Short mmCIF file of C-alpha atoms in Angstrom, two decimals:
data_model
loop_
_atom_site.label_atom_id
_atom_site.label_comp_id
_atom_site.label_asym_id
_atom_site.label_seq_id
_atom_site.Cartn_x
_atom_site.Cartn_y
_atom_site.Cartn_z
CA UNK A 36 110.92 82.98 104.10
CA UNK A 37 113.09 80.46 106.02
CA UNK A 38 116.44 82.11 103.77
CA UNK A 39 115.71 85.76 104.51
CA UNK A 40 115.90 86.79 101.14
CA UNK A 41 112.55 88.50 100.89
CA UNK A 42 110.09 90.27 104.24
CA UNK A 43 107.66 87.80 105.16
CA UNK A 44 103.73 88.84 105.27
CA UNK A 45 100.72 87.68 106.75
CA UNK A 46 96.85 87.79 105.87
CA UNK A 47 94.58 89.07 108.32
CA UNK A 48 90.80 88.96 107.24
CA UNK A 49 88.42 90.33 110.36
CA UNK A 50 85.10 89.05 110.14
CA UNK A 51 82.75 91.56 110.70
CA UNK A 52 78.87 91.51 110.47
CA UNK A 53 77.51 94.70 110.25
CA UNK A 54 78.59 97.56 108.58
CA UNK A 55 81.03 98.61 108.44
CA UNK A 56 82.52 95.24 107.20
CA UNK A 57 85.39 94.12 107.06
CA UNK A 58 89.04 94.92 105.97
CA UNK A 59 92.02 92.10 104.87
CA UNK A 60 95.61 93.41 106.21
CA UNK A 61 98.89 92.63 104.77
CA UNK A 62 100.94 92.68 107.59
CA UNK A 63 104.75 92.29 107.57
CA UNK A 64 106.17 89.64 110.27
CA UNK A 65 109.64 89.34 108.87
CA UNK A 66 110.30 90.81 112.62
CA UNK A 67 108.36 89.06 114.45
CA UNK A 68 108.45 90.95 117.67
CA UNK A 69 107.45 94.12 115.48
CA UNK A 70 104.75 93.56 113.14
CA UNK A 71 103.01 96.00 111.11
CA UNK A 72 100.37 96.58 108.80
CA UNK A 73 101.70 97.30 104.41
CA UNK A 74 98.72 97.34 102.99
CA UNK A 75 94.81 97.06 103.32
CA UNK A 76 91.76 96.04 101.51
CA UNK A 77 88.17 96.92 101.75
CA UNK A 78 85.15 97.14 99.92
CA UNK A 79 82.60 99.84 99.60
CA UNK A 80 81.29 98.51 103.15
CA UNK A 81 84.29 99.24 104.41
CA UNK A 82 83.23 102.75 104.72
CA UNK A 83 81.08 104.41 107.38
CA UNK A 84 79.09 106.55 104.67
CA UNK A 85 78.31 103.59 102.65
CA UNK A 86 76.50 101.63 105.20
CA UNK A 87 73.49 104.24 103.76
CA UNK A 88 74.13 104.74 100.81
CA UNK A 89 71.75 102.94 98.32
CA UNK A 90 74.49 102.95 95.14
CA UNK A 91 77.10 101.22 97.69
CA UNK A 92 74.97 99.08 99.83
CA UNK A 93 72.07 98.39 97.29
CA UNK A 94 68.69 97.63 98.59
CA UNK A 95 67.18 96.65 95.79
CA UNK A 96 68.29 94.07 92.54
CA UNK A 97 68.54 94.90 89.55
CA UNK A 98 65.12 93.63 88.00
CA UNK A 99 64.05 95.63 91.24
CA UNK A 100 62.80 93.19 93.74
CA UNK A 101 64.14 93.49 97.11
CA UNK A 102 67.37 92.76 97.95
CA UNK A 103 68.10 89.95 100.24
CA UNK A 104 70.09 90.93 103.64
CA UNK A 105 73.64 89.74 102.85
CA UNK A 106 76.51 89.24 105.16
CA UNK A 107 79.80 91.44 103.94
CA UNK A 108 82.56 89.62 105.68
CA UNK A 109 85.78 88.64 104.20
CA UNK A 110 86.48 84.69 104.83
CA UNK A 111 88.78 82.28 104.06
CA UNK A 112 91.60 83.88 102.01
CA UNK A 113 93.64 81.79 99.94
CA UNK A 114 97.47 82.92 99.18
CA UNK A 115 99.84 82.16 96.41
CA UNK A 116 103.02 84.54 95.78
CA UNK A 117 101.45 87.72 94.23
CA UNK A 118 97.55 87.17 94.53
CA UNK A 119 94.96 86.40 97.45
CA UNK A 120 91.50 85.07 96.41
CA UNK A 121 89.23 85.45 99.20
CA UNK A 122 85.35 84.99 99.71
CA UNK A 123 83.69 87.63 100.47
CA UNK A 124 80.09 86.98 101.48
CA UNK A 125 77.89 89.02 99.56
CA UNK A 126 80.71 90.31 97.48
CA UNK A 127 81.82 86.94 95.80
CA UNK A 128 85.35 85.87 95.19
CA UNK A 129 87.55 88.49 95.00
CA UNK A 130 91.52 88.23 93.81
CA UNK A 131 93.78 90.95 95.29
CA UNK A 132 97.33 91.66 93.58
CA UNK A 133 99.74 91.87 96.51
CA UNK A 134 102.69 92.22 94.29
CA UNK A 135 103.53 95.60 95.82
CA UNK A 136 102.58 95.00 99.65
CA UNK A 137 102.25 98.48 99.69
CA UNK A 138 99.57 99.30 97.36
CA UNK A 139 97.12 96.28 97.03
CA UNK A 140 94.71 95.95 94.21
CA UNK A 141 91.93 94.25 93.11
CA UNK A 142 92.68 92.21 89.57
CA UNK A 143 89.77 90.27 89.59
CA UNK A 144 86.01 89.22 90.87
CA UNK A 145 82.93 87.19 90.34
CA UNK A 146 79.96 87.88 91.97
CA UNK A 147 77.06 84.90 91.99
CA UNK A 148 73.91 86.81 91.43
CA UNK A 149 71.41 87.14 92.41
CA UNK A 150 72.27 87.40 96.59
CA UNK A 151 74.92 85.17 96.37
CA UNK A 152 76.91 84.14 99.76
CA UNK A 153 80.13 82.99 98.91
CA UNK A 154 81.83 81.15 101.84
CA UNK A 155 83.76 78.36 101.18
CA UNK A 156 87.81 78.22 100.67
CA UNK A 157 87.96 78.40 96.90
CA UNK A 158 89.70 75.03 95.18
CA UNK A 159 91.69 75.02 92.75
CA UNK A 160 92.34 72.02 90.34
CA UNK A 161 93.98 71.83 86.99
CA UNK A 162 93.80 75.91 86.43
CA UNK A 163 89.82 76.36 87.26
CA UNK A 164 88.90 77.12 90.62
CA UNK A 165 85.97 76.20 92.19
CA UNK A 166 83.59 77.48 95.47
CA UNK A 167 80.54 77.34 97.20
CA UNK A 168 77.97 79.92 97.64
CA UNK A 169 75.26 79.03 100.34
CA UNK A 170 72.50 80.35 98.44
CA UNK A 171 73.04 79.74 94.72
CA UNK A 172 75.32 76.13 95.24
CA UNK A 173 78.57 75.52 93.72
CA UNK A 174 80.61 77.95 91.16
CA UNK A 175 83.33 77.47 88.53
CA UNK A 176 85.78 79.62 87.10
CA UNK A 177 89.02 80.62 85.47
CA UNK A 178 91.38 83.16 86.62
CA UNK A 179 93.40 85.51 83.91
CA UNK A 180 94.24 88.72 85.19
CA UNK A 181 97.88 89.09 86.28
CA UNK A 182 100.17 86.46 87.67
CA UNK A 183 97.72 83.79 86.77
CA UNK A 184 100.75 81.64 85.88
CA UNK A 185 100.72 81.10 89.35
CA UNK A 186 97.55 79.33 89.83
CA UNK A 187 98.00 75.29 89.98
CA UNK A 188 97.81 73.41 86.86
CA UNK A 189 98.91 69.92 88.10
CA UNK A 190 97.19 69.44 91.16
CA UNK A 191 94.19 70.24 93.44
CA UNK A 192 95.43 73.04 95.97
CA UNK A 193 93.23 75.41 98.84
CA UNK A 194 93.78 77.14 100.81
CA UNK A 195 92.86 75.09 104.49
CA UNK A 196 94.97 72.26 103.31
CA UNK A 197 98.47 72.67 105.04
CA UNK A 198 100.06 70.03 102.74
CA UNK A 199 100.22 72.31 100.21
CA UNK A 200 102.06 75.31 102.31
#
């Protein structure tokens, strides 16, 4: 925001290992000296009653067998102009709509199964985007939910690469 035409944000993912987890902030920095949270995401770690509940925090997969202990933590969030894909352990890739820094919303996920960890920045080249998980290897997909016109088409971006920013 270098013309002041628009508030400038910033993504704040805590890493948290226990429950509860973590939480992603959207915080608004257009004044710098007085920053403040616009919006939030969790996930059903996030909340305190979860942490026991069996239908939030399973114990079990579904063929039954026991569930592996996963980490929860939010990590590495990548940012374009309306959507943040972050890894989130245990709960895969998700892609947040931050459109309206007020009200962020999930518009997309995928979830390696079974006990996947997914960790790394996700990469995006030519419109697919691709990530690690640490315990079921490497993962490709597409996004098309909403503004997916904004994912690169013409080059390799992610999100730890400050060439691209």
């Amino acid at each position: 925001n270098t013309d002041g035409a628009r508030p400038s944000y910033m993504v704040v993912s805590t890493e948290r290992p226990t429950c509860p987890t973590s939480f992603m902030y959207l915080v608004n920095v257009e004044a710098e000296a007085f920053p403040h949270v616009t919006g939030t995401f969790g996930v059903a770690q996030n909340e305190l009653k979860d942490c026991v509940d069996p239908v939030a925090n399973p114990i079990l997969e579904a063929d039954g067998t026991p569930r592996a202990n996963l980490s929860w933590m939010n990590h590495n969030p990548t940012v374009f102009k309306n959507l943040i894909f972050v890894s989130w352990y245990g709960h895969g890739i998700r892609v947040i709509d931050i459109s309206n820094p007020y009200n962020l919303r999930e518009v997309g996920h995928a979830v390696p199964a079974p006990a996947g960890v997914a960790r790394s920045y996700p990469v995006f080249d030519h419109g697919l985007i691709y990530w690690v998980d640490n315990r079921t290897g490497i993962h490709v997909a597409r996004y098309s939910g909403p503004f997916a016109n904004e994912i690169p088409t013409d080059a390799v971006y992610t999100g730890n690469d400050g060439r691209h920013h």
